[in-house]
Amino acid sequence: MVAKTQLPTAHRSGLPRVTVVLALLFCCLVFAGCADNSANMLNAAGPAAEKINTLWWFMFAVGGVVYLVVMGYMLLALFRRRSDSEQAETPREGTSIVVWGGAIIPGIILAITFGATVFTMGALNQPETANDLVIEVTGNQWWWDVRYPGFGFRTANEIHIPVGQPVAIKLHSEDVIHSFWVPKLHGKLDMLPGQVTEFWLEADEEGVYLGECAEFCGIQHAKMQFLVIAMEPEAFELWVADQQQPARQPRDTMAQEGQRIFLDSTCINCHRIEGTDATGELGPDLTHLASRRTLAAGTVPNNRGNLGGWIVAPDGIKPGSLMPPTPLTGAELQALLTYLETLE
Ligand code: CUA
């Protein structure tokens, strides 16, 4: 009985229920952006991102106070009734509000936030400790070429770094302007054709951090992602030693057949597999393809099914991809996949 007589608050207050539902849906939509934590810049995991985070919260606080003050004045203007004698007064009071509220105070606030921004940018210029490790990352439509010149190998769409050490990153683009962004580790930096831009990355903790292209660069801009994998220094050294090895030669007959198909196909025009005759440079290096977590620059998980789909119909996974489809019979594709899966 009691439950029946209690109407929902929204109904009692006269607010249409549809408004409440729409407001809740809107909130869900807004906060849905916070659900995936892998690229949440407010959840900093490195010294550079922490500095940016501090600046962001400072600006958020300043903006919040300004918003509340402005809204307060607006409500005052809406609801305060002036007496006839007040309305007849000279407009001097109004003028001083405009001068202070419209020019002097905003000028001071903008100067402070500008100063804080310049200070943060200065602090981000150089890491606090020196580093030897240099990684060269080249943006391409729509994937990332990753080179470790000091170690003499090349990979793609995955950047492994030792945890707790700043790593120098040299950025460059082969085609159009891209932008390199790992939200939990650092701010964005443009990748320009014909010019090298430099910054650094450092992760405080082991983990996998999502990176993405932050500059519209064509139809598959949204599917131009990469992973930064921060590892303990010993694990990083083992990973480097693995990557420095040429590809393993296939042992079983199906994989050997797959290798023959690969080397006879147009794949070798664009892809390199160290230790074989495939020396193409235009596409990702496949020497250790099977050790990577994703395909097509973070578009799909790296597994046999996705790899097969990617080889025969790249457009089905990434419309506009520059990789052409490779026509193969079912048996040929299975052999090729078996070979590619040996490239650990
Ligand atoms: Cu590359 Cu957007």
mmCIF file of C-alpha atoms and ligand atoms in Angstrom:
data_model
loop_
_atom_site.group_PDB
_atom_site.id
_atom_site.type_symbol
_atom_site.label_atom_id
_atom_site.label_comp_id
_atom_site.label_asym_id
_atom_site.label_seq_id
_atom_site.Cartn_x
_atom_site.Cartn_y
_atom_site.Cartn_z
ATOM 1 C CA MET A 1 0.000 0.000 0.000
ATOM 2 C CA VAL A 2 2.722 2.383 1.060
ATOM 3 C CA ALA A 3 4.693 1.757 -2.091
ATOM 4 C CA LYS A 4 1.674 2.583 -4.219
ATOM 5 C CA THR A 5 1.020 5.954 -2.631
ATOM 6 C CA GLN A 6 4.673 7.099 -2.949
ATOM 7 C CA LEU A 7 5.093 8.676 -6.347
ATOM 8 C CA PRO A 8 8.588 9.120 -7.772
ATOM 9 C CA THR A 9 10.154 12.448 -6.851
ATOM 10 C CA ALA A 10 10.338 13.574 -10.457
ATOM 11 C CA HIS A 11 6.612 13.038 -10.873
ATOM 12 C CA ARG A 12 5.710 14.863 -7.686
ATOM 13 C CA SER A 13 7.877 17.865 -8.454
ATOM 14 C CA GLY A 14 6.259 18.161 -11.831
ATOM 15 C CA LEU A 15 9.486 17.498 -13.806
ATOM 16 C CA PRO A 16 8.504 15.370 -16.789
ATOM 17 C CA ARG A 17 9.861 11.849 -16.401
ATOM 18 C CA VAL A 18 11.229 11.931 -19.948
ATOM 19 C CA THR A 19 13.465 14.872 -18.954
ATOM 20 C CA VAL A 20 14.915 12.888 -16.064
ATOM 21 C CA VAL A 21 15.520 9.864 -18.299
ATOM 22 C CA LEU A 22 17.190 12.030 -20.956
ATOM 23 C CA ALA A 23 19.370 13.701 -18.313
ATOM 24 C CA LEU A 24 20.453 10.283 -16.975
ATOM 25 C CA LEU A 25 21.195 9.046 -20.500
ATOM 26 C CA PHE A 26 23.254 12.164 -21.143
ATOM 27 C CA CYS A 27 25.256 11.582 -17.942
ATOM 28 C CA CYS A 28 25.840 7.929 -18.936
ATOM 29 C CA LEU A 29 27.105 9.100 -22.327
ATOM 30 C CA VAL A 30 29.427 11.675 -20.784
ATOM 31 C CA PHE A 31 30.893 9.300 -18.198
ATOM 32 C CA ALA A 32 31.182 6.436 -20.678
ATOM 33 C CA GLY A 33 34.333 8.203 -21.862
ATOM 34 C CA CYS A 34 35.915 7.552 -18.456
ATOM 35 C CA ALA A 35 35.240 3.796 -18.515
ATOM 36 C CA ASP A 36 38.294 2.766 -20.546
ATOM 37 C CA ASN A 37 41.243 3.481 -18.319
ATOM 38 C CA SER A 38 43.996 2.561 -20.790
ATOM 39 C CA ALA A 39 44.144 6.068 -22.271
ATOM 40 C CA ASN A 40 42.810 8.229 -19.454
ATOM 41 C CA MET A 41 45.131 11.239 -19.206
ATOM 42 C CA LEU A 42 43.782 12.035 -15.742
ATOM 43 C CA ASN A 43 45.214 8.736 -14.574
ATOM 44 C CA ALA A 44 48.851 9.676 -15.166
ATOM 45 C CA ALA A 45 51.458 6.905 -15.130
ATOM 46 C CA GLY A 46 54.620 8.892 -15.810
ATOM 47 C CA PRO A 47 56.339 12.112 -14.668
ATOM 48 C CA ALA A 48 55.465 14.111 -17.801
ATOM 49 C CA ALA A 49 51.781 13.173 -17.672
ATOM 50 C CA GLU A 50 51.720 14.046 -13.962
ATOM 51 C CA LYS A 51 52.885 17.602 -14.705
ATOM 52 C CA ILE A 52 50.259 17.962 -17.428
ATOM 53 C CA ASN A 53 47.698 16.544 -15.016
ATOM 54 C CA THR A 54 48.563 19.144 -12.360
ATOM 55 C CA LEU A 55 48.162 21.930 -14.922
ATOM 56 C CA TRP A 56 44.843 20.459 -16.078
ATOM 57 C CA TRP A 57 43.404 20.368 -12.543
ATOM 58 C CA PHE A 58 44.630 23.903 -11.878
ATOM 59 C CA MET A 59 42.860 25.153 -15.030
ATOM 60 C CA PHE A 60 39.779 23.126 -14.176
ATOM 61 C CA ALA A 61 39.627 24.747 -10.713
ATOM 62 C CA VAL A 62 40.121 28.262 -12.107
ATOM 63 C CA GLY A 63 37.514 27.633 -14.836
ATOM 64 C CA GLY A 64 35.121 26.193 -12.234
ATOM 65 C CA VAL A 65 35.373 29.245 -9.987
ATOM 66 C CA VAL A 66 34.879 31.603 -12.960
ATOM 67 C CA TYR A 67 31.847 29.583 -14.061
ATOM 68 C CA LEU A 68 30.253 29.700 -10.600
ATOM 69 C CA VAL A 69 30.814 33.463 -10.247
ATOM 70 C CA VAL A 70 29.400 34.209 -13.714
ATOM 71 C CA MET A 71 26.376 31.967 -13.102
ATOM 72 C CA GLY A 72 25.849 33.660 -9.733
ATOM 73 C CA TYR A 73 25.766 37.089 -11.352
ATOM 74 C CA MET A 74 23.449 35.829 -14.060
ATOM 75 C CA LEU A 75 20.976 34.420 -11.513
ATOM 76 C CA LEU A 76 21.200 37.671 -9.584
ATOM 77 C CA ALA A 77 20.342 39.609 -12.729
ATOM 78 C CA LEU A 78 17.462 37.271 -13.487
ATOM 79 C CA PHE A 79 15.813 37.201 -10.075
ATOM 80 C CA ARG A 80 16.693 40.449 -8.294
ATOM 81 C CA ARG A 81 13.995 43.058 -8.527
ATOM 82 C CA ARG A 82 15.244 46.619 -8.487
ATOM 83 C CA SER A 83 13.301 49.365 -6.883
ATOM 84 C CA ASP A 84 12.407 52.390 -9.011
ATOM 85 C CA SER A 85 14.955 54.553 -7.147
ATOM 86 C CA GLU A 86 17.794 52.023 -7.945
ATOM 87 C CA GLN A 87 16.920 52.003 -11.611
ATOM 88 C CA ALA A 88 17.108 55.771 -11.716
ATOM 89 C CA GLU A 89 20.732 55.750 -10.383
ATOM 90 C CA THR A 90 23.672 56.580 -12.643
ATOM 91 C CA PRO A 91 25.138 53.521 -14.409
ATOM 92 C CA ARG A 92 28.564 53.927 -12.722
ATOM 93 C CA GLU A 93 28.160 50.675 -10.733
ATOM 94 C CA GLY A 94 27.458 48.732 -13.939
ATOM 95 C CA THR A 95 30.479 50.234 -15.660
ATOM 96 C CA SER A 96 32.873 49.209 -12.913
ATOM 97 C CA ILE A 97 31.532 45.619 -13.046
ATOM 98 C CA VAL A 98 32.190 45.559 -16.796
ATOM 99 C CA VAL A 99 35.723 46.959 -16.397
ATOM 100 C CA TRP A 100 36.703 44.654 -13.535
ATOM 101 C CA GLY A 101 34.723 41.559 -14.547
ATOM 102 C CA GLY A 102 35.203 41.944 -18.296
ATOM 103 C CA ALA A 103 38.808 43.130 -18.561
ATOM 104 C CA ILE A 104 40.965 43.358 -15.438
ATOM 105 C CA ILE A 105 40.118 40.063 -13.675
ATOM 106 C CA PRO A 106 40.043 37.978 -16.912
ATOM 107 C CA GLY A 107 43.367 39.592 -17.866
ATOM 108 C CA ILE A 108 44.929 38.528 -14.559
ATOM 109 C CA ILE A 109 43.475 34.993 -14.822
ATOM 110 C CA LEU A 110 44.692 34.577 -18.405
ATOM 111 C CA ALA A 111 48.167 35.842 -17.454
ATOM 112 C CA ILE A 112 48.358 33.331 -14.569
ATOM 113 C CA THR A 113 47.195 30.374 -16.675
ATOM 114 C CA PHE A 114 49.552 31.405 -19.496
ATOM 115 C CA GLY A 115 52.434 31.558 -17.002
ATOM 116 C CA ALA A 116 51.512 28.140 -15.562
ATOM 117 C CA THR A 117 51.354 26.669 -19.091
ATOM 118 C CA VAL A 118 54.741 28.071 -20.119
ATOM 119 C CA PHE A 119 56.253 26.814 -16.839
ATOM 120 C CA THR A 120 54.845 23.301 -17.438
ATOM 121 C CA MET A 121 56.047 23.278 -21.055
ATOM 122 C CA GLY A 122 59.533 24.219 -19.842
ATOM 123 C CA ALA A 123 59.479 21.451 -17.238
ATOM 124 C CA LEU A 124 58.452 18.927 -19.933
ATOM 125 C CA ASN A 125 61.308 19.839 -22.284
ATOM 126 C CA GLN A 126 63.891 17.567 -20.725
ATOM 127 C CA PRO A 127 63.553 14.484 -18.526
ATOM 128 C CA GLU A 128 65.017 14.783 -15.021
ATOM 129 C CA THR A 129 67.623 12.108 -15.677
ATOM 130 C CA ALA A 130 69.768 11.447 -18.734
ATOM 131 C CA ASN A 131 69.092 8.532 -21.058
ATOM 132 C CA ASP A 132 70.859 6.620 -23.791
ATOM 133 C CA LEU A 133 68.018 4.685 -25.310
ATOM 134 C CA VAL A 134 66.666 6.289 -28.484
ATOM 135 C CA ILE A 135 63.589 5.023 -30.331
ATOM 136 C CA GLU A 136 62.673 6.329 -33.778
ATOM 137 C CA VAL A 137 58.978 6.274 -34.617
ATOM 138 C CA THR A 138 57.743 7.027 -38.126
ATOM 139 C CA GLY A 139 54.102 7.724 -38.840
ATOM 140 C CA ASN A 140 52.575 6.211 -41.971
ATOM 141 C CA GLN A 141 49.012 6.034 -43.255
ATOM 142 C CA TRP A 142 47.957 4.234 -40.987
ATOM 143 C CA TRP A 143 50.570 2.490 -38.898
ATOM 144 C CA TRP A 144 53.712 3.161 -36.869
ATOM 145 C CA ASP A 145 57.196 2.092 -37.868
ATOM 146 C CA VAL A 146 59.333 1.642 -34.745
ATOM 147 C CA ARG A 147 63.133 1.428 -34.889
ATOM 148 C CA TYR A 148 65.711 0.882 -32.162
ATOM 149 C CA PRO A 149 68.845 2.216 -33.899
ATOM 150 C CA GLY A 150 71.111 1.407 -30.939
ATOM 151 C CA PHE A 151 70.042 -2.253 -31.075
ATOM 152 C CA GLY A 152 69.701 -2.585 -34.846
ATOM 153 C CA PHE A 153 66.158 -3.883 -35.188
ATOM 154 C CA ARG A 154 62.784 -2.688 -36.311
ATOM 155 C CA THR A 155 59.213 -3.463 -35.272
ATOM 156 C CA ALA A 156 55.775 -1.904 -35.726
ATOM 157 C CA ASN A 157 52.843 -0.548 -33.743
ATOM 158 C CA GLU A 158 54.371 -1.560 -30.392
ATOM 159 C CA ILE A 159 56.957 0.373 -28.414
ATOM 160 C CA HIS A 160 58.631 -1.475 -25.581
ATOM 161 C CA ILE A 161 60.398 0.621 -22.961
ATOM 162 C CA PRO A 162 62.117 -0.130 -19.656
ATOM 163 C CA VAL A 163 60.091 1.058 -16.686
ATOM 164 C CA GLY A 164 61.343 4.013 -14.607
ATOM 165 C CA GLN A 165 63.750 5.345 -17.258
ATOM 166 C CA PRO A 166 63.212 8.215 -19.670
ATOM 167 C CA VAL A 167 63.501 7.117 -23.290
ATOM 168 C CA ALA A 168 64.223 9.570 -26.103
ATOM 169 C CA ILE A 169 61.666 9.403 -28.901
ATOM 170 C CA LYS A 170 62.432 10.795 -32.366
ATOM 171 C CA LEU A 171 59.346 11.343 -34.467
ATOM 172 C CA HIS A 172 58.987 11.735 -38.196
ATOM 173 C CA SER A 173 56.330 11.162 -40.855
ATOM 174 C CA GLU A 174 56.581 9.434 -44.231
ATOM 175 C CA ASP A 175 53.459 11.058 -45.690
ATOM 176 C CA VAL A 176 51.072 13.491 -43.973
ATOM 177 C CA ILE A 177 51.111 15.076 -40.516
ATOM 178 C CA HIS A 178 50.357 12.645 -37.688
ATOM 179 C CA SER A 179 50.505 13.262 -33.954
ATOM 180 C CA PHE A 180 52.006 10.925 -31.366
ATOM 181 C CA TRP A 181 50.024 10.702 -28.130
ATOM 182 C CA VAL A 182 50.181 8.319 -25.169
ATOM 183 C CA PRO A 183 47.706 10.062 -22.840
ATOM 184 C CA LYS A 184 48.842 8.347 -19.631
ATOM 185 C CA LEU A 185 52.519 9.100 -20.262
ATOM 186 C CA HIS A 186 52.929 12.444 -22.033
ATOM 187 C CA GLY A 187 51.261 15.143 -24.136
ATOM 188 C CA LYS A 188 50.951 15.141 -27.912
ATOM 189 C CA LEU A 189 53.709 15.861 -30.397
ATOM 190 C CA ASP A 190 53.275 16.310 -34.138
ATOM 191 C CA MET A 191 55.052 14.010 -36.585
ATOM 192 C CA LEU A 192 56.025 15.997 -39.648
ATOM 193 C CA PRO A 193 57.190 14.977 -43.107
ATOM 194 C CA GLY A 194 60.749 16.140 -43.754
ATOM 195 C CA GLN A 195 61.458 17.067 -40.132
ATOM 196 C CA VAL A 196 62.327 15.217 -36.940
ATOM 197 C CA THR A 197 60.603 16.212 -33.703
ATOM 198 C CA GLU A 198 61.881 14.914 -30.392
ATOM 199 C CA PHE A 199 60.574 14.243 -26.938
ATOM 200 C CA TRP A 200 60.708 11.523 -24.339
ATOM 201 C CA LEU A 201 58.566 8.935 -22.607
ATOM 202 C CA GLU A 202 58.796 7.501 -19.141
ATOM 203 C CA ALA A 203 56.464 5.100 -17.333
ATOM 204 C CA ASP A 204 56.458 4.756 -13.544
ATOM 205 C CA GLU A 205 54.898 1.311 -13.581
ATOM 206 C CA GLU A 206 54.908 -1.819 -15.679
ATOM 207 C CA GLY A 207 51.931 -1.919 -17.974
ATOM 208 C CA VAL A 208 50.424 -1.526 -21.410
ATOM 209 C CA TYR A 209 49.557 2.034 -22.372
ATOM 210 C CA LEU A 210 47.393 2.909 -25.328
ATOM 211 C CA GLY A 211 48.793 5.388 -27.821
ATOM 212 C CA GLU A 212 46.958 6.999 -30.684
ATOM 213 C CA CYS A 213 47.301 9.376 -33.572
ATOM 214 C CA ALA A 214 45.963 12.761 -32.481
ATOM 215 C CA GLU A 215 45.979 14.565 -35.820
ATOM 216 C CA PHE A 216 43.415 13.793 -38.508
ATOM 217 C CA CYS A 217 45.436 12.049 -41.209
ATOM 218 C CA GLY A 218 42.931 10.416 -43.535
ATOM 219 C CA ILE A 219 40.117 7.912 -43.644
ATOM 220 C CA GLN A 220 41.654 5.509 -41.099
ATOM 221 C CA HIS A 221 42.946 8.110 -38.628
ATOM 222 C CA ALA A 222 40.762 6.536 -35.925
ATOM 223 C CA LYS A 223 42.405 3.145 -36.521
ATOM 224 C CA MET A 224 45.954 4.389 -36.073
ATOM 225 C CA GLN A 225 46.782 3.192 -32.600
ATOM 226 C CA PHE A 226 49.806 1.674 -30.925
ATOM 227 C CA LEU A 227 50.817 0.212 -27.592
ATOM 228 C CA VAL A 228 53.570 1.296 -25.257
ATOM 229 C CA ILE A 229 54.615 -1.687 -23.180
ATOM 230 C CA ALA A 230 56.636 -0.739 -20.104
ATOM 231 C CA MET A 231 58.697 -3.656 -18.773
ATOM 232 C CA GLU A 232 61.110 -4.269 -15.913
ATOM 233 C CA PRO A 233 64.659 -3.563 -17.203
ATOM 234 C CA GLU A 234 65.658 -7.271 -17.150
ATOM 235 C CA ALA A 235 62.539 -8.268 -19.106
ATOM 236 C CA PHE A 236 63.208 -5.414 -21.529
ATOM 237 C CA GLU A 237 66.748 -6.684 -22.154
ATOM 238 C CA LEU A 238 65.396 -10.170 -22.888
ATOM 239 C CA TRP A 239 62.836 -8.701 -25.259
ATOM 240 C CA VAL A 240 65.568 -6.746 -27.073
ATOM 241 C CA ALA A 241 67.709 -9.891 -27.375
ATOM 242 C CA ASP A 242 64.721 -11.741 -28.905
ATOM 243 C CA GLN A 243 63.971 -8.945 -31.356
ATOM 244 C CA GLN A 244 67.600 -8.831 -32.488
ATOM 245 C CA GLN A 245 67.389 -12.441 -33.661
ATOM 246 C CA PRO A 246 66.550 -13.100 -37.312
ATOM 247 C CA ALA A 247 63.315 -14.982 -37.961
ATOM 248 C CA ARG A 248 63.311 -18.661 -37.061
ATOM 249 C CA GLN A 249 63.431 -21.014 -40.020
ATOM 250 C CA PRO A 250 60.246 -23.090 -40.157
ATOM 251 C CA ARG A 251 60.646 -26.768 -39.230
ATOM 252 C CA ASP A 252 57.373 -28.472 -40.134
ATOM 253 C CA THR A 253 56.365 -28.952 -43.764
ATOM 254 C CA MET A 254 53.206 -26.831 -43.619
ATOM 255 C CA ALA A 255 55.134 -23.828 -42.293
ATOM 256 C CA GLN A 256 57.867 -24.414 -44.874
ATOM 257 C CA GLU A 257 55.192 -24.409 -47.583
ATOM 258 C CA GLY A 258 53.823 -21.170 -46.069
ATOM 259 C CA GLN A 259 57.257 -19.580 -46.216
ATOM 260 C CA ARG A 260 57.598 -20.553 -49.887
ATOM 261 C CA ILE A 261 54.173 -18.971 -50.595
ATOM 262 C CA PHE A 262 55.203 -15.807 -48.761
ATOM 263 C CA LEU A 263 58.494 -15.476 -50.627
ATOM 264 C CA ASP A 264 56.806 -16.119 -54.001
ATOM 265 C CA SER A 265 54.078 -13.551 -53.392
ATOM 266 C CA THR A 266 53.897 -9.780 -53.683
ATOM 267 C CA CYS A 267 54.157 -9.604 -49.828
ATOM 268 C CA ILE A 268 57.934 -9.244 -50.147
ATOM 269 C CA ASN A 269 57.588 -5.960 -52.043
ATOM 270 C CA CYS A 270 56.534 -4.227 -48.826
ATOM 271 C CA HIS A 271 57.499 -6.464 -45.903
ATOM 272 C CA ARG A 272 60.795 -7.547 -44.429
ATOM 273 C CA ILE A 273 61.450 -10.805 -42.638
ATOM 274 C CA GLU A 274 65.013 -10.748 -41.363
ATOM 275 C CA GLY A 275 66.948 -13.847 -42.426
ATOM 276 C CA THR A 276 64.911 -14.377 -45.628
ATOM 277 C CA ASP A 277 64.810 -12.811 -49.096
ATOM 278 C CA ALA A 278 61.875 -10.576 -48.037
ATOM 279 C CA THR A 279 63.421 -7.129 -47.724
ATOM 280 C CA GLY A 280 60.509 -4.731 -48.423
ATOM 281 C CA GLU A 281 60.553 -1.488 -46.471
ATOM 282 C CA LEU A 282 57.171 0.075 -47.246
ATOM 283 C CA GLY A 283 55.110 -1.938 -44.760
ATOM 284 C CA PRO A 284 55.628 -3.191 -41.200
ATOM 285 C CA ASP A 285 58.600 -5.453 -40.485
ATOM 286 C CA LEU A 286 57.233 -8.975 -39.940
ATOM 287 C CA THR A 287 60.350 -10.653 -38.468
ATOM 288 C CA HIS A 288 58.639 -11.056 -35.073
ATOM 289 C CA LEU A 289 55.025 -10.542 -36.124
ATOM 290 C CA ALA A 290 53.660 -13.321 -33.900
ATOM 291 C CA SER A 291 55.077 -11.635 -30.781
ATOM 292 C CA ARG A 292 52.884 -8.562 -31.317
ATOM 293 C CA ARG A 293 49.494 -8.110 -29.682
ATOM 294 C CA THR A 294 47.509 -6.416 -32.414
ATOM 295 C CA LEU A 295 47.229 -6.223 -36.188
ATOM 296 C CA ALA A 296 46.699 -3.212 -38.451
ATOM 297 C CA ALA A 297 47.920 -0.674 -35.850
ATOM 298 C CA GLY A 298 45.750 -1.681 -32.908
ATOM 299 C CA THR A 299 42.665 -2.400 -35.026
ATOM 300 C CA VAL A 300 42.162 -6.078 -34.113
ATOM 301 C CA PRO A 301 43.844 -8.609 -31.777
ATOM 302 C CA ASN A 302 46.635 -10.582 -33.400
ATOM 303 C CA ASN A 303 45.200 -14.071 -33.851
ATOM 304 C CA ARG A 304 44.988 -16.567 -36.680
ATOM 305 C CA GLY A 305 41.457 -15.642 -37.756
ATOM 306 C CA ASN A 306 42.106 -11.917 -37.876
ATOM 307 C CA LEU A 307 45.442 -12.416 -39.623
ATOM 308 C CA GLY A 308 43.755 -14.533 -42.300
ATOM 309 C CA GLY A 309 41.051 -11.927 -42.805
ATOM 310 C CA TRP A 310 43.638 -9.169 -42.944
ATOM 311 C CA ILE A 311 45.686 -10.945 -45.648
ATOM 312 C CA VAL A 312 42.815 -11.795 -48.001
ATOM 313 C CA ALA A 313 40.655 -8.668 -47.452
ATOM 314 C CA PRO A 314 42.378 -5.811 -45.598
ATOM 315 C CA ASP A 315 39.582 -3.455 -46.643
ATOM 316 C CA GLY A 316 37.107 -5.519 -44.627
ATOM 317 C CA ILE A 317 39.030 -4.657 -41.436
ATOM 318 C CA LYS A 318 40.354 -1.228 -42.375
ATOM 319 C CA PRO A 319 38.647 0.365 -45.396
ATOM 320 C CA GLY A 320 41.103 2.456 -47.363
ATOM 321 C CA SER A 321 44.128 0.507 -46.115
ATOM 322 C CA LEU A 322 47.080 0.730 -48.485
ATOM 323 C CA MET A 323 47.717 -3.011 -48.164
ATOM 324 C CA PRO A 324 46.282 -4.779 -51.234
ATOM 325 C CA PRO A 325 44.314 -8.021 -50.846
ATOM 326 C CA THR A 326 46.301 -11.206 -51.520
ATOM 327 C CA PRO A 327 44.302 -13.812 -53.439
ATOM 328 C CA LEU A 328 45.077 -17.293 -52.074
ATOM 329 C CA THR A 329 43.362 -20.670 -52.025
ATOM 330 C CA GLY A 330 42.174 -21.932 -48.657
ATOM 331 C CA ALA A 331 45.084 -24.384 -48.410
ATOM 332 C CA GLU A 332 47.632 -21.719 -49.340
ATOM 333 C CA LEU A 333 46.228 -19.325 -46.744
ATOM 334 C CA GLN A 334 46.361 -21.973 -44.005
ATOM 335 C CA ALA A 335 49.997 -22.754 -44.844
ATOM 336 C CA LEU A 336 50.890 -19.056 -44.897
ATOM 337 C CA LEU A 337 49.204 -18.490 -41.523
ATOM 338 C CA THR A 338 51.056 -21.460 -40.041
ATOM 339 C CA TYR A 339 54.325 -19.922 -41.216
ATOM 340 C CA LEU A 340 53.512 -16.421 -39.942
ATOM 341 C CA GLU A 341 52.592 -17.892 -36.554
ATOM 342 C CA THR A 342 56.150 -19.209 -36.214
ATOM 343 C CA LEU A 343 57.542 -15.637 -36.347
ATOM 344 C CA GLU A 344 57.761 -15.104 -32.603
HETATM 345 CU CU1 CUA B 1 47.800 9.420 -38.252
HETATM 346 CU CU2 CUA B 1 45.795 10.488 -37.571
#
